[in-house]
Coordinates of C-alpha atoms in Angstrom, one line a residue:
M1208 CA -4.0 15.4 -6.8
I1209 CA -5.2 12.7 -10.0
S1210 CA -6.6 15.6 -11.4
M1211 CA -3.0 17.3 -11.0
H1212 CA -1.1 14.3 -12.3
I1213 CA -3.1 13.4 -15.2
G1214 CA -3.2 17.4 -15.7
W1215 CA 1.1 17.7 -15.8
N1216 CA 1.1 14.2 -17.3
L1217 CA 2.4 12.6 -15.0
K1218 CA 4.3 9.0 -14.7
F1219 CA 1.5 7.5 -11.6
F1220 CA 0.0 4.4 -10.9
F1221 CA -2.5 4.5 -8.0
L1222 CA -2.7 1.9 -5.8
L1223 CA -6.3 1.3 -4.0
D1224 CA -7.4 -1.8 -1.4
G1225 CA -8.6 -4.8 -3.1
D1226 CA -12.0 -5.4 -0.8
R1227 CA -15.1 -3.9 -2.6
Q1228 CA -14.7 -0.6 -1.8
G1229 CA -11.8 -0.5 -3.3
K1230 CA -12.8 -1.5 -6.4
E1231 CA -15.3 0.5 -6.8
E1232 CA -13.4 3.9 -6.2
K1233 CA -11.6 1.9 -9.0
K1234 CA -14.6 2.2 -11.6
R1235 CA -15.0 5.8 -9.9
Y1236 CA -11.8 6.9 -11.1
I1237 CA -11.4 5.9 -14.4
A1238 CA -15.0 6.7 -15.2
E1239 CA -14.9 10.2 -13.5
Y1240 CA -11.4 11.1 -13.6
G1241 CA -10.0 9.7 -17.3
I1242 CA -7.2 7.5 -15.1
P1243 CA -6.2 4.9 -17.8
P1244 CA -7.1 2.1 -17.5
D1245 CA -3.8 0.8 -16.7
R1246 CA -2.6 3.6 -14.5
I1247 CA -4.8 2.0 -11.7
G1248 CA -5.3 -1.1 -9.9
T1249 CA -6.0 -2.8 -7.1
I1250 CA -3.3 -4.5 -4.0
D1251 CA -4.1 -7.5 -4.8
E1252 CA -3.7 -7.1 -8.8
L1253 CA -0.7 -7.0 -8.4
R1254 CA -0.4 -9.6 -5.3
P1255 CA -3.8 -12.1 -5.3
E1256 CA -3.4 -13.2 -1.8
V1257 CA -3.1 -9.5 -0.9
T1258 CA -6.5 -7.6 -0.4
Q1259 CA -5.7 -4.3 1.8
I1260 CA -2.4 -2.8 2.5
E1261 CA -2.3 -4.8 6.4
D1262 CA -2.3 -7.7 4.7
L1263 CA 1.6 -7.2 4.5
V1264 CA 2.1 -6.9 8.2
D1265 CA 1.9 -10.7 9.6
K1266 CA 2.7 -11.8 13.0
D1267 CA 5.8 -11.5 13.0
A1268 CA 5.7 -7.7 11.7
L1269 CA 3.0 -7.0 14.2
D1270 CA 4.9 -7.9 17.2
R1271 CA 7.6 -6.8 15.8
I1272 CA 5.6 -3.2 15.3
E1273 CA 4.0 -4.1 18.8
K1274 CA 7.5 -3.7 20.4
E1275 CA 8.7 -0.9 19.1
L1276 CA 6.0 0.8 19.5
K1277 CA 5.6 -0.1 23.0
L1278 CA 1.9 -1.1 22.6
A1279 CA 0.5 -3.4 26.1
K1280 CA -1.0 -5.5 22.7
S1281 CA -0.7 -5.3 19.2
P1282 CA -1.3 -2.3 16.7
T1283 CA -4.9 -0.9 15.6
K1284 CA -4.5 -0.5 11.9
A1285 CA -4.1 3.8 13.2
Q1286 CA -1.3 2.8 14.9
I1287 CA 0.2 0.5 12.4
K1288 CA -0.4 3.4 9.5
R1289 CA 1.6 6.1 12.1
F1290 CA 4.2 3.6 12.7
F1291 CA 5.3 3.7 8.8
Q1292 CA 4.3 7.3 8.2
E1293 CA 7.1 7.6 11.3
R1294 CA 9.4 5.4 9.7
L1295 CA 8.9 7.5 6.1
A1296 CA 9.4 10.9 7.7
M1297 CA 12.3 9.4 9.7
S1298 CA 13.7 7.8 6.2
K1299 CA 14.5 4.6 8.7
V1300 CA 13.6 1.1 7.6
D1301 CA 13.2 -1.2 10.0
D1302 CA 13.4 -5.4 9.7
L1303 CA 10.0 -6.6 10.4
G1304 CA 11.0 -10.2 9.0
P1305 CA 11.2 -12.2 6.0
A1306 CA 7.2 -12.3 5.0
F1307 CA 7.1 -8.3 5.1
R1308 CA 10.3 -7.9 3.0
E1309 CA 9.3 -10.9 0.6
R1310 CA 5.3 -9.8 0.4
A1311 CA 6.0 -5.9 0.7
G1312 CA 9.4 -5.9 -1.5
A1313 CA 7.2 -7.8 -4.5
I1314 CA 4.5 -5.0 -4.7
L1315 CA 6.9 -2.4 -4.9
D1316 CA 8.2 -5.0 -7.4
A1317 CA 5.1 -5.2 -9.3
L1318 CA 4.9 -1.3 -8.9
A1319 CA 8.0 -0.4 -10.4
A1320 CA 7.0 -2.6 -13.2
K1321 CA 3.7 -0.5 -13.8
L1322 CA 6.3 3.1 -14.4
T1323 CA 8.4 1.6 -16.8

């Protein structure tokens, strides 16, 4: 995917987790694929208190996902991923609470700024 975006000269921004692995991958993608440093970043660079995408999902949001998926306990990382994939496929937006809305909105605003 990276090669296609570069080859087609598309406007893009690759966002990685801000953990150790994400930071290593960022360096590797810049070195191996020639991604301009202003076109790749880690989520913690946009929002310092967020290291991984899952950090956007607070207790209230987890409870809402658990209820929506009819789970007996808090959702796993895989179940959270499935929840968002299904909602994306259905073009459905569920309210996951004010904290999630604020955190996710801040990330989306920062990404939009990177693409302008």
